[in-house]
XYZ file of C-alpha atoms in Angstrom:
779
model
C 135.366 116.306 117.292
C 133.305 113.469 115.736
C 133.642 109.768 116.391
C 134.120 107.362 113.479
C 134.282 103.600 113.574
C 136.790 101.287 111.951
C 135.503 97.721 111.758
C 136.928 94.400 110.882
C 135.621 90.898 111.305
C 137.297 87.711 112.383
C 136.134 84.258 111.452
C 134.591 83.537 114.849
C 131.948 85.768 116.414
C 133.928 85.936 119.676
C 136.935 87.314 117.808
C 134.941 90.248 116.457
C 136.522 93.566 117.385
C 135.050 96.992 116.917
C 137.540 99.573 118.175
C 136.726 103.252 117.952
C 139.132 106.125 117.526
C 138.992 109.888 117.285
C 139.567 111.626 114.015
C 140.478 115.288 114.167
C 139.195 116.446 110.806
C 135.757 117.285 109.351
C 135.496 115.978 105.769
C 132.684 117.172 103.552
C 132.265 114.144 101.293
C 131.537 110.448 101.685
C 135.005 108.878 101.491
C 135.385 105.173 101.009
C 138.973 103.986 101.182
C 139.540 100.377 100.311
C 142.916 98.665 100.424
C 142.881 95.383 98.558
C 145.508 92.711 98.467
C 144.851 89.647 96.363
C 146.668 86.513 95.267
C 146.065 84.224 92.321
C 145.225 81.177 94.352
C 143.575 81.504 97.698
C 144.238 84.479 99.924
C 142.597 87.838 99.928
C 142.548 90.743 102.345
C 140.324 93.786 102.225
C 140.016 96.537 104.782
C 137.139 99.007 104.429
C 136.905 102.326 106.178
C 133.523 104.102 105.959
C 133.342 107.735 107.021
C 129.914 109.412 106.890
C 129.345 113.134 107.289
C 125.956 114.657 108.147
C 126.775 118.318 107.477
C 124.963 119.948 104.527
C 126.591 120.848 101.228
C 126.240 124.551 101.915
C 128.018 124.358 105.236
C 130.781 122.167 103.827
C 131.433 124.588 100.991
C 132.011 127.330 103.509
C 135.041 125.439 104.831
C 136.896 125.804 101.549
C 137.976 128.857 99.638
C 136.830 129.425 96.076
C 140.272 128.486 94.790
C 139.941 124.966 96.138
C 136.705 124.166 94.283
C 138.573 122.807 91.261
C 140.522 120.434 93.481
C 137.289 119.197 95.029
C 135.846 118.527 91.591
C 138.926 116.496 90.651
C 138.602 114.444 93.865
C 134.937 113.765 93.163
C 135.747 112.566 89.637
C 138.457 110.272 90.991
C 136.132 108.846 93.638
C 133.472 108.220 90.964
C 135.989 106.304 88.854
C 137.092 104.239 91.871
C 133.461 103.422 92.625
C 132.933 102.178 89.055
C 136.045 100.012 89.358
C 134.730 98.567 92.603
C 131.426 97.713 90.912
C 133.325 95.793 88.244
C 135.357 93.949 90.886
C 132.163 93.085 92.716
C 130.648 91.589 89.576
C 133.730 89.434 89.075
C 133.777 88.231 92.680
C 130.054 87.554 92.897
C 129.777 85.984 89.469
C 125.994 86.262 89.100
C 125.415 89.819 90.289
C 122.291 91.261 88.683
C 121.902 94.651 87.110
C 119.743 95.697 90.072
C 122.516 94.633 92.438
C 125.048 96.705 90.472
C 122.800 99.732 90.623
C 121.781 99.572 94.260
C 124.536 97.645 95.963
C 127.965 97.703 97.501
C 130.176 94.744 98.313
C 131.945 94.259 101.589
C 134.697 91.645 101.670
C 135.421 90.646 105.229
C 138.545 89.330 106.809
C 138.410 85.908 108.414
C 140.989 85.065 110.987
C 141.887 81.626 112.247
C 143.475 81.915 115.660
C 145.380 84.939 114.456
C 147.125 82.947 111.729
C 146.611 84.219 108.200
C 143.394 85.168 106.460
C 140.715 83.457 104.443
C 138.327 84.831 101.887
C 134.728 85.202 103.104
C 132.639 87.138 100.592
C 129.597 88.551 102.345
C 126.946 90.271 100.301
C 125.330 93.286 101.857
C 123.198 95.070 99.279
C 122.166 98.613 100.094
C 118.605 99.429 99.006
C 116.859 102.588 100.093
C 119.157 102.961 103.095
C 118.556 99.321 104.085
C 120.701 96.211 103.843
C 119.032 93.724 101.504
C 119.594 89.960 101.645
C 118.155 88.011 98.720
C 117.644 84.288 99.385
C 118.490 83.573 95.744
C 121.962 85.022 96.297
C 122.441 82.360 98.953
C 121.590 79.497 96.650
C 117.788 79.257 96.658
C 116.647 77.691 93.376
C 112.920 78.571 93.551
C 112.012 75.705 91.218
C 109.486 74.046 93.545
C 111.516 70.796 93.651
C 114.880 71.604 95.224
C 114.943 71.976 99.009
C 115.825 75.632 99.615
C 115.883 75.405 103.421
C 119.673 75.912 103.726
C 119.588 78.982 101.520
C 116.862 80.546 103.660
C 118.780 79.768 106.837
C 122.034 81.181 105.450
C 120.355 84.380 104.293
C 118.704 84.802 107.679
C 121.948 84.349 109.606
C 123.619 87.092 107.620
C 120.607 89.388 107.920
C 120.449 88.902 111.683
C 124.183 89.663 112.053
C 123.883 92.918 110.103
C 123.525 96.417 111.523
C 120.721 98.949 111.056
C 117.685 98.520 108.846
C 117.641 95.102 107.210
C 115.484 93.478 104.515
C 115.247 89.797 103.730
C 113.955 89.357 100.185
C 112.106 86.276 98.965
C 111.520 87.037 95.259
C 108.787 85.550 93.110
C 109.134 81.824 92.545
C 108.140 78.536 94.161
C 110.332 77.499 97.105
C 110.223 74.049 98.660
C 111.453 74.259 102.251
C 111.361 72.177 105.392
C 111.123 73.650 108.887
C 112.969 76.987 109.028
C 113.588 79.087 112.124
C 114.179 82.803 111.836
C 115.422 83.271 115.375
C 116.893 86.248 117.170
C 117.798 88.282 118.949
C 119.400 90.332 116.182
C 121.220 92.743 118.472
C 122.355 95.368 115.984
C 119.289 95.349 113.723
C 117.046 98.371 114.258
C 114.228 97.011 112.065
C 113.820 93.861 110.012
C 111.507 93.460 107.017
C 110.850 90.096 105.411
C 109.610 91.075 101.962
C 108.061 87.883 100.688
C 106.738 87.748 97.143
C 107.381 84.055 96.606
C 105.244 80.944 97.047
C 106.559 78.753 99.875
C 105.702 75.038 99.876
C 106.195 72.913 102.977
C 107.806 69.516 102.690
C 105.266 66.771 103.279
C 107.715 64.568 105.260
C 106.374 64.665 108.823
C 109.591 63.098 110.134
C 111.335 66.449 109.605
C 109.055 68.247 112.078
C 108.940 68.107 115.850
C 105.661 67.997 117.778
C 103.980 71.363 118.056
C 106.676 73.252 116.183
C 106.282 75.752 113.427
C 107.065 75.085 109.788
C 108.232 78.689 109.456
C 109.009 80.116 112.859
C 109.963 83.634 113.918
C 111.219 84.057 117.456
C 112.794 86.517 119.897
C 112.755 89.458 117.521
C 111.976 93.170 117.779
C 110.316 95.289 115.080
C 109.717 92.599 112.458
C 107.548 93.276 109.417
C 106.342 90.381 107.254
C 104.767 91.578 104.026
C 104.926 91.357 100.236
C 101.876 89.356 99.193
C 103.554 85.955 99.342
C 101.987 82.588 100.216
C 102.726 79.893 102.814
C 101.380 76.578 101.519
C 101.531 73.939 104.251
C 100.496 71.113 101.901
C 98.445 69.737 104.757
C 96.238 67.322 102.809
C 98.791 64.525 103.127
C 99.183 65.159 106.864
C 95.539 65.551 107.918
C 94.874 61.759 108.039
C 97.521 61.606 110.805
C 95.787 64.270 112.904
C 94.000 62.304 115.630
C 93.770 65.042 118.250
C 89.975 64.973 118.116
C 90.010 61.451 119.606
C 93.389 61.128 121.357
C 94.318 63.497 124.208
C 97.978 62.449 123.882
C 98.241 63.063 120.157
C 101.347 64.431 118.455
C 100.759 67.972 117.293
C 101.440 68.667 113.639
C 103.410 71.780 112.598
C 101.879 75.235 112.414
C 102.343 77.097 109.135
C 103.757 80.318 110.613
C 104.595 80.641 114.282
C 105.623 83.763 116.202
C 107.285 83.263 119.591
C 108.323 85.979 122.061
C 108.045 88.750 119.494
C 107.612 92.474 120.100
C 106.317 95.148 117.711
C 105.450 92.792 114.874
C 103.526 93.704 111.735
C 102.118 91.079 109.359
C 100.404 92.442 106.279
C 99.169 91.076 102.989
C 100.299 87.460 103.249
C 98.387 84.236 102.496
C 98.377 80.917 104.353
C 97.012 77.792 102.678
C 96.296 74.243 103.813
C 98.269 74.233 107.033
C 98.937 70.864 108.607
C 97.797 72.320 111.950
C 97.224 75.957 112.916
C 97.853 78.481 110.164
C 99.273 81.285 112.310
C 100.112 81.076 116.013
C 101.199 83.823 118.415
C 102.861 82.729 121.655
C 104.104 85.246 124.227
C 103.983 88.124 121.757
C 103.496 91.821 122.469
C 102.271 94.600 120.207
C 101.289 92.482 117.217
C 99.359 93.897 114.273
C 97.991 91.690 111.498
C 96.062 93.096 108.526
C 94.919 91.954 105.079
C 95.709 88.309 105.827
C 94.113 85.555 103.751
C 93.769 82.092 105.268
C 92.205 79.129 103.501
C 91.731 75.409 104.107
C 88.862 72.989 103.405
C 85.961 72.916 105.835
C 86.795 69.327 106.827
C 90.508 69.905 107.501
C 91.142 69.074 111.198
C 92.559 71.601 113.695
C 93.450 74.149 111.033
C 92.732 77.181 113.214
C 93.260 80.371 111.257
C 94.990 82.480 113.921
C 95.644 81.243 117.458
C 96.706 83.680 120.179
C 98.173 82.578 123.497
C 99.895 84.403 126.381
C 100.060 87.593 124.331
C 99.068 91.238 124.817
C 98.150 94.242 122.697
C 97.216 92.199 119.643
C 95.214 93.689 116.774
C 93.909 91.565 113.878
C 91.823 93.311 111.230
C 90.613 93.374 107.613
C 91.274 89.697 106.944
C 89.523 86.795 105.217
C 89.637 83.444 107.029
C 88.047 80.150 106.016
C 89.276 76.912 107.640
C 88.265 73.591 109.129
C 88.382 74.891 112.699
C 88.245 78.232 114.518
C 88.819 81.248 112.314
C 90.448 82.900 115.324
C 90.994 81.241 118.695
C 91.931 83.117 121.860
C 93.798 80.863 124.256
C 94.827 81.397 127.861
C 96.878 84.287 129.231
C 95.825 86.968 126.739
C 95.017 90.624 127.369
C 93.922 93.533 125.201
C 93.157 91.649 121.989
C 91.142 93.471 119.319
C 89.591 91.687 116.329
C 87.807 93.823 113.723
C 86.457 93.488 110.193
C 87.039 89.744 109.852
C 85.145 87.653 107.310
C 84.953 84.158 108.765
C 83.733 81.011 107.054
C 83.814 78.117 106.685
C 85.077 76.985 110.081
C 84.075 77.010 113.716
C 83.712 80.756 114.149
C 85.607 83.019 116.560
C 86.353 81.256 119.836
C 87.655 82.016 123.294
C 89.344 78.860 124.537
C 89.439 76.178 125.167
C 90.381 77.349 128.673
C 91.002 75.477 131.904
C 92.623 72.311 130.624
C 96.007 72.795 132.338
C 97.267 74.088 135.669
C 98.464 77.650 136.151
C 96.709 79.054 133.080
C 96.659 82.821 132.736
C 93.487 84.896 132.690
C 91.889 86.347 129.567
C 90.734 89.972 129.662
C 90.113 92.939 127.413
C 88.955 91.071 124.300
C 86.998 93.068 121.710
C 85.469 91.460 118.605
C 83.700 94.038 116.457
C 82.362 94.611 112.922
C 82.744 91.016 111.701
C 80.782 88.762 109.360
C 80.494 85.027 110.088
C 78.956 82.795 107.434
C 78.223 79.078 107.179
C 80.205 78.137 110.277
C 79.576 75.611 113.041
C 79.688 78.360 115.673
C 79.538 82.131 115.626
C 80.919 83.477 118.904
C 81.930 80.659 121.241
C 83.438 80.612 124.736
C 84.553 77.133 125.770
C 86.112 75.884 129.012
C 86.931 72.402 130.209
C 85.133 70.616 132.999
C 87.409 69.076 135.657
C 89.691 72.107 135.509
C 92.901 71.416 137.489
C 93.233 75.094 138.428
C 91.259 78.327 138.637
C 91.347 81.115 136.056
C 89.065 83.788 134.648
C 87.863 85.256 131.360
C 86.462 88.739 131.905
C 85.641 92.036 130.236
C 84.926 90.744 126.737
C 82.789 92.513 124.138
C 81.314 91.067 120.945
C 79.626 93.841 118.966
C 78.099 94.505 115.554
C 78.458 90.996 114.188
C 76.414 89.573 111.312
C 75.658 85.834 111.330
C 74.637 84.101 108.114
C 73.344 80.526 108.431
C 75.463 79.791 111.519
C 74.676 76.634 113.498
C 75.372 78.082 116.982
C 75.497 81.876 116.659
C 76.147 82.543 120.373
C 77.361 79.748 122.625
C 78.982 79.442 126.053
C 80.084 75.870 126.772
C 81.690 75.244 130.154
C 81.568 71.460 129.773
C 83.809 71.387 126.717
C 85.552 68.184 125.728
C 86.354 67.342 122.079
C 87.322 63.719 122.706
C 85.103 60.758 122.045
C 84.636 59.949 125.745
C 84.649 62.445 128.613
C 83.763 61.911 132.253
C 83.043 65.203 134.018
C 83.155 64.730 137.778
C 83.861 68.364 138.683
C 82.526 71.588 137.151
C 84.754 74.015 135.309
C 86.757 76.379 137.529
C 87.050 79.071 134.865
C 85.121 82.158 135.943
C 83.262 83.996 133.171
C 82.260 87.559 134.011
C 81.359 90.860 132.320
C 80.672 89.567 128.824
C 78.722 91.721 126.368
C 76.944 90.550 123.216
C 75.735 93.679 121.389
C 74.090 94.259 118.026
C 74.356 90.680 116.817
C 71.962 89.878 113.995
C 71.380 87.392 111.208
C 70.274 83.797 110.838
C 70.766 80.527 112.677
C 70.680 77.136 110.995
C 69.677 75.449 114.289
C 66.621 76.028 116.468
C 68.693 77.152 119.470
C 70.388 80.373 118.400
C 71.695 81.334 121.853
C 73.050 78.703 124.251
C 74.504 79.779 127.584
C 75.698 76.696 129.489
C 77.789 77.965 132.386
C 79.661 76.196 135.155
C 77.588 74.802 138.005
C 80.463 75.487 140.397
C 81.119 79.083 139.266
C 78.048 80.395 137.427
C 78.544 83.116 134.831
C 78.196 86.672 136.087
C 77.063 89.765 134.231
C 76.300 88.300 130.826
C 74.603 91.003 128.748
C 72.709 90.547 125.497
C 71.692 93.813 123.863
C 70.026 94.137 120.469
C 70.473 90.464 119.590
C 68.217 89.581 116.646
C 68.650 86.052 115.276
C 66.145 84.238 113.108
C 66.032 80.735 111.686
C 67.608 80.588 108.238
C 64.732 78.393 107.083
C 62.224 81.032 108.176
C 59.877 78.291 109.421
C 59.611 79.195 113.112
C 61.052 81.348 115.878
C 64.639 80.720 116.951
C 64.993 79.787 120.632
C 67.617 79.877 123.367
C 68.785 77.884 126.367
C 70.318 79.092 129.596
C 71.976 77.196 132.438
C 73.800 78.404 135.559
C 73.747 82.108 134.697
C 73.537 84.502 137.618
C 73.147 87.697 135.776
C 70.672 90.139 137.201
C 71.255 90.309 140.966
C 75.026 90.376 140.709
C 74.907 92.729 137.783
C 72.764 95.199 139.687
C 75.441 95.577 142.347
C 78.369 95.860 139.927
C 79.773 99.349 140.503
C 82.137 99.088 137.542
C 79.277 99.080 134.992
C 77.461 102.358 134.262
C 73.680 102.116 134.804
C 74.106 98.595 136.203
C 70.548 98.197 137.604
C 68.963 99.369 134.367
C 71.137 97.125 132.219
C 70.454 94.151 134.490
C 66.701 94.692 134.186
C 66.985 94.859 130.404
C 68.776 91.541 130.334
C 66.293 89.891 132.684
C 63.336 90.989 130.590
C 64.854 89.788 127.341
C 65.877 86.436 128.760
C 62.448 85.907 130.353
C 60.580 86.481 127.101
C 62.925 84.326 125.051
C 62.591 81.366 127.412
C 58.791 81.670 127.643
C 58.426 81.594 123.866
C 60.854 78.713 123.625
C 58.603 76.728 125.946
C 55.493 77.553 123.930
C 53.973 80.301 126.117
C 53.220 82.882 123.434
C 51.146 85.270 125.588
C 50.711 84.136 129.187
C 48.968 87.393 130.222
C 46.325 87.332 127.481
C 43.417 86.612 129.834
C 44.458 89.310 132.330
C 44.913 91.857 129.531
C 41.479 91.119 128.091
C 39.887 91.625 131.503
C 41.687 94.920 132.115
C 40.877 96.153 128.595
C 37.187 95.488 129.173
C 37.230 97.436 132.501
C 39.089 100.374 130.927
C 36.779 100.540 127.901
C 33.802 100.827 130.232
C 35.456 103.854 131.931
C 36.726 105.563 128.754
C 33.665 107.787 128.215
C 33.674 109.095 131.808
C 37.389 109.864 131.752
C 37.143 111.775 128.448
C 34.132 113.791 129.641
C 35.960 114.813 132.832
C 38.898 116.024 130.732
C 36.687 117.905 128.297
C 34.954 119.682 131.227
C 38.208 121.446 132.191
C 38.091 124.732 130.294
C 41.614 125.980 131.176
C 43.895 124.503 128.497
C 47.103 124.127 130.642
C 45.070 122.529 133.468
C 43.397 120.144 131.030
C 46.853 119.169 129.688
C 48.145 118.474 133.210
C 45.096 116.321 133.930
C 45.772 114.323 130.750
C 49.406 113.854 131.798
C 48.325 112.665 135.249
C 46.040 110.200 133.490
C 49.017 108.808 131.560
C 50.909 108.260 134.834
C 47.881 106.692 136.525
C 47.327 104.335 133.629
C 51.002 103.434 133.462
C 50.776 101.926 136.948
C 49.132 98.840 135.392
C 52.269 96.782 134.870
C 52.503 93.071 135.554
C 56.246 93.328 135.026
C 56.431 94.891 138.504
C 56.102 92.264 141.217
C 54.514 94.671 143.721
C 51.871 95.927 141.269
C 51.161 92.468 139.919
C 50.247 91.359 143.435
C 47.880 94.318 143.876
C 46.132 93.697 140.559
C 45.713 90.010 141.324
C 43.708 90.926 144.452
C 41.434 93.921 144.001
C 42.590 95.857 140.952
C 43.278 99.596 141.260
C 41.115 102.684 140.962
C 42.143 104.840 138.015
C 40.666 108.070 139.353
C 42.177 107.478 142.782
C 45.546 106.892 141.158
C 45.310 110.222 139.313
C 44.685 112.024 142.592
C 47.304 110.147 144.615
C 50.359 110.603 142.399
C 53.528 111.700 144.212
C 53.479 115.491 144.455
C 55.403 117.683 142.076
C 58.177 118.352 141.382
C 58.687 114.826 140.116
C 62.130 113.221 139.844
C 62.327 114.646 136.287
C 59.749 117.365 135.748
C 59.637 119.392 132.503
C 55.845 119.712 132.482
C 55.813 123.506 132.758
C 58.087 123.888 129.732
C 55.863 121.467 127.800
C 52.779 123.524 128.725
C 54.376 126.655 127.247
C 55.093 124.865 123.956
C 51.594 123.316 123.965
C 49.932 126.721 124.240
C 52.081 128.354 121.535
C 52.072 125.875 118.706
C 50.623 122.542 117.656
C 52.814 119.764 116.288
C 52.084 118.490 112.778
C 52.779 114.802 113.499
C 53.387 112.956 116.768
C 54.696 109.374 117.056
C 53.811 107.733 120.393
C 55.482 104.466 121.441
C 52.771 102.976 123.682
C 53.278 100.620 126.614
C 50.729 98.504 128.513
C 47.243 97.194 127.845
C 44.271 98.158 130.015
C 44.132 101.533 131.727
C 47.536 102.548 130.377
C 46.602 102.660 126.691
C 42.831 103.208 127.020
C 42.550 105.723 129.873
C 45.989 107.292 129.680
C 47.391 107.462 126.136
C 44.197 107.494 124.045
C 42.651 110.569 125.762
C 45.999 112.354 125.284
C 46.108 111.277 121.601
C 42.481 112.432 121.183
C 43.439 115.874 122.492
C 46.274 116.069 119.958
C 43.804 115.182 117.204
C 41.574 118.048 118.352
C 44.567 120.372 117.875
C 44.895 119.218 114.254
C 47.898 116.960 114.875
C 48.372 113.672 113.054
C 49.020 110.886 115.601
C 50.872 107.598 114.998
C 50.528 104.976 117.757
C 53.413 102.471 117.609
C 52.802 99.160 119.405
C 54.847 95.967 119.729
C 54.694 93.252 117.130
C 54.632 90.353 119.622
C 53.364 90.063 123.219
C 55.654 90.799 126.130
C 54.294 90.635 129.690
C 51.157 92.861 129.577
C 52.285 95.188 126.765
C 49.628 95.994 124.223
C 50.357 94.549 120.784
C 49.712 96.007 117.354
C 46.764 93.713 116.665
C 45.274 94.257 120.134
C 45.458 98.042 119.713
C 43.532 97.858 116.419
C 40.776 95.884 118.178
C 40.653 98.308 121.140
C 40.259 101.428 118.982
C 37.624 99.700 116.855
C 35.590 99.099 120.021
C 35.969 102.739 121.151
C 34.891 104.370 117.871
C 31.267 105.246 117.302
C 29.239 104.471 114.172
C 30.751 107.552 112.469
C 34.289 106.396 113.114
C 34.851 109.119 115.710
C 36.477 108.933 119.100
C 34.014 110.717 121.417
C 33.193 113.318 118.763
C 36.744 113.674 117.413
C 37.599 112.663 113.839
C 40.103 109.778 113.682
C 41.164 110.080 110.047
C 44.540 111.407 111.301
C 44.988 108.522 113.756
C 47.342 105.815 112.479
C 48.440 102.550 114.123
C 51.863 101.114 113.307
C 53.853 97.998 114.150
C 56.994 99.120 116.004
C 58.948 96.032 114.927
C 59.997 95.331 118.534
C 58.913 92.598 120.911
C 60.144 93.625 124.383
C 59.243 96.206 127.052
C 62.526 97.923 126.193
C 62.824 99.275 122.677
C 65.669 99.568 120.193
C 65.035 102.689 118.132
C 67.601 101.584 115.539
C 65.506 98.551 114.626
C 61.962 99.830 114.143
C 59.841 98.464 111.312
C 60.152 99.957 107.834
C 56.553 101.161 107.972
C 57.122 103.033 111.217
C 60.391 104.474 109.949
C 58.530 105.863 106.938
C 55.694 107.287 109.037
C 58.131 108.892 111.480
C 60.286 110.536 108.804
C 58.394 113.848 109.037
C 57.351 113.721 112.711
C 58.088 116.787 114.841
C 57.400 115.141 118.223
C 58.292 111.648 119.466
C 56.764 110.349 122.708
C 58.264 107.325 124.484
C 55.864 106.092 127.140
C 56.573 103.623 129.923
C 59.499 102.744 132.153
C 61.091 100.323 129.706
C 60.818 102.526 126.613
C 61.126 106.013 128.041
C 63.346 105.592 131.121
C 65.423 102.419 131.038
C 66.557 102.516 127.421
C 66.008 105.917 125.850
C 65.979 108.510 128.629
C 68.972 110.294 127.103
C 68.270 109.492 123.456
C 68.691 112.484 121.145
C 66.265 113.244 118.305
C 66.171 115.663 115.383
C 62.702 116.732 116.539
C 61.056 117.451 119.887
C 60.881 114.453 122.229
C 58.991 113.503 125.364
C 59.884 110.622 127.690
C 57.082 109.895 130.145
C 56.601 107.038 132.579
C 56.202 105.955 136.177
C 59.097 104.487 138.160
C 57.884 101.055 139.256
C 61.109 99.315 140.229
C 63.157 100.210 143.344
C 66.412 99.819 141.414
C 65.357 102.365 138.785
C 64.188 104.775 141.494
C 67.543 104.495 143.217
C 69.359 105.065 139.948
C 67.362 108.247 139.279
C 67.640 109.468 142.854
C 63.850 109.453 143.270
C 61.103 107.465 144.954
C 59.168 104.350 144.039
C 56.123 105.371 141.927
C 57.787 108.707 141.200
C 57.167 110.225 137.789
C 59.430 111.095 134.869
C 58.370 113.820 132.438
C 61.410 114.686 130.332
C 60.801 117.116 127.470
C 63.472 118.178 124.968
C 62.725 120.879 122.425
C 64.753 121.147 119.240
C 65.332 124.796 118.385
C 65.469 125.289 114.625
């Protein structure tokens, strides 16, 4: 037994009845039985009974004998004729039915009751199109001439669409539609999915008196499974309204209307639409869940006030991607109360960049968490990535776990900025610091140019300093190319708190990386190009005087594996010289350290990572054709540790490339310093203690910190390393903190001494323990 529904409609929604009854037969065809009663003047009654069968044609044929097939054919012919007659009646009733309507549609004439007395005609158009009900705004009176106000037609079409059942489409055909504020509000209880297919060009009325403060021009609200698509355009005609926007100077200003506003929506898709010249925000999401926006184009002049491209507030699971946004304010702004927002592949400019905030202006604001901004390009904007919170916050809130990664800046005034004293008004008195807590914020792989001298500005709250702010692989240069870009930092407590953060993998190592980078940036900003130059020169002179003795001691060891181990111990002993370690810096400042004593007093093997025996086996079997060595410190490290090892490789017929930093960092040896050192060590025949140096090359690594980013080496080094079959990363910063687990297409060696307690704890070893990590690539 199957259940079928007989429906009729009264004039009032409360009078709607939908009784169900059992039918004890199993028909095999779609039967539409329509009883029509009509009068010449006014009254009309039509009852429609729709019976749909899901059984297949083959199974239905089995219910009938062969002798009944002729009767079935006659019934089908009769039903076809009745359908054609109905199409003709529909054309008469609708008057302007199009050919497309006649092909794809069906007309339902509903019964209107007035307190149970009589009936009135209410023709309701429901056009079936690809199994969906289609409501065309033109069928409801929209003129699409760009002059007539079509607001009522849009509202009427929406009401009918929202009252329908199943899959529904609202069609806005090509044409120019002038409309005032329109609300597409739900819930639409019986609609399973709703598509607004917009091909037209919508123009907003310029009369501000028709809009309320902070409302939307076109507003969607309280709907499930809405799709807005079709390539159409929302033109807010904001130029006439912008002179009345005084929110930059008046905290009690009246908010102008947003072009398209989504309120309390769930499972919304917006694709391929354009928003132009909004009076206020272009697109706003408020209390929305599961929103996806793609291929959106947003445009307004650079001087148009408060025309944020997309504003998100109190929403979750939002994804905005593959869109082009250029406005007079933020391309995308993330307000309070948001979680799990992902922004990818956005081209932003002009405007104010991509912003978090402003936060902390009102009481009881929600936290922001789980924001990811990735693979974006920002060009010609006032800001790049900005986080802004108000001083004098009336309540406490937090913005945490945010990642900004792989972003290209082109001539941006403030590429990276945290401003916790934000106030856009002409006069602000900040008596209390911001109460918005910023924590666990990652800036990764951000590169490009800054149009201002300060490319990175971190101004955090004095009351609640920022915690765990990480900058990794940030490379920003001045767009003019005249001098080095600088940074400023205020109230950031990054390293100590970051080291103890158990939620971050490798927290101590990451904290050290950040501290080193920030230290070097600030020193250069203040004009201290190389503060350890004098100390390095002194240590270089001492090491050069010992070079001959160290090499002769190595050469005197006849057993090849033992000589190799002695050379390795020399690398560790030399690597102790590190003014980046507070303990060692204090020792050097007093009496210096004995190189030979250091070789003898290394921690006993096995070291915390000890692959020396495996390396010895490879050393004795085969020589490498080309070795690239990323060198570390000046003094004993490079002269008594690395250079004797490199000389031994040259004796084996290996070509050696020494890669040194471009700019000074603590006591690291630079490219130019290394050239001078080797020139002093060579004899009059250009040899290094009897070894030919024609296969010894010196290259600029392209880096400027103790840690090294292997994805951003200089072009020269990249060329020289293209055919290398061994890469050596020497030093704690290069070989342990940043690249210990880096994978190469050739053999690799990471070698260095552990000189920080935090790194020793991370590795499970001891202070001044040794790391000798060798990976062989088996061809």
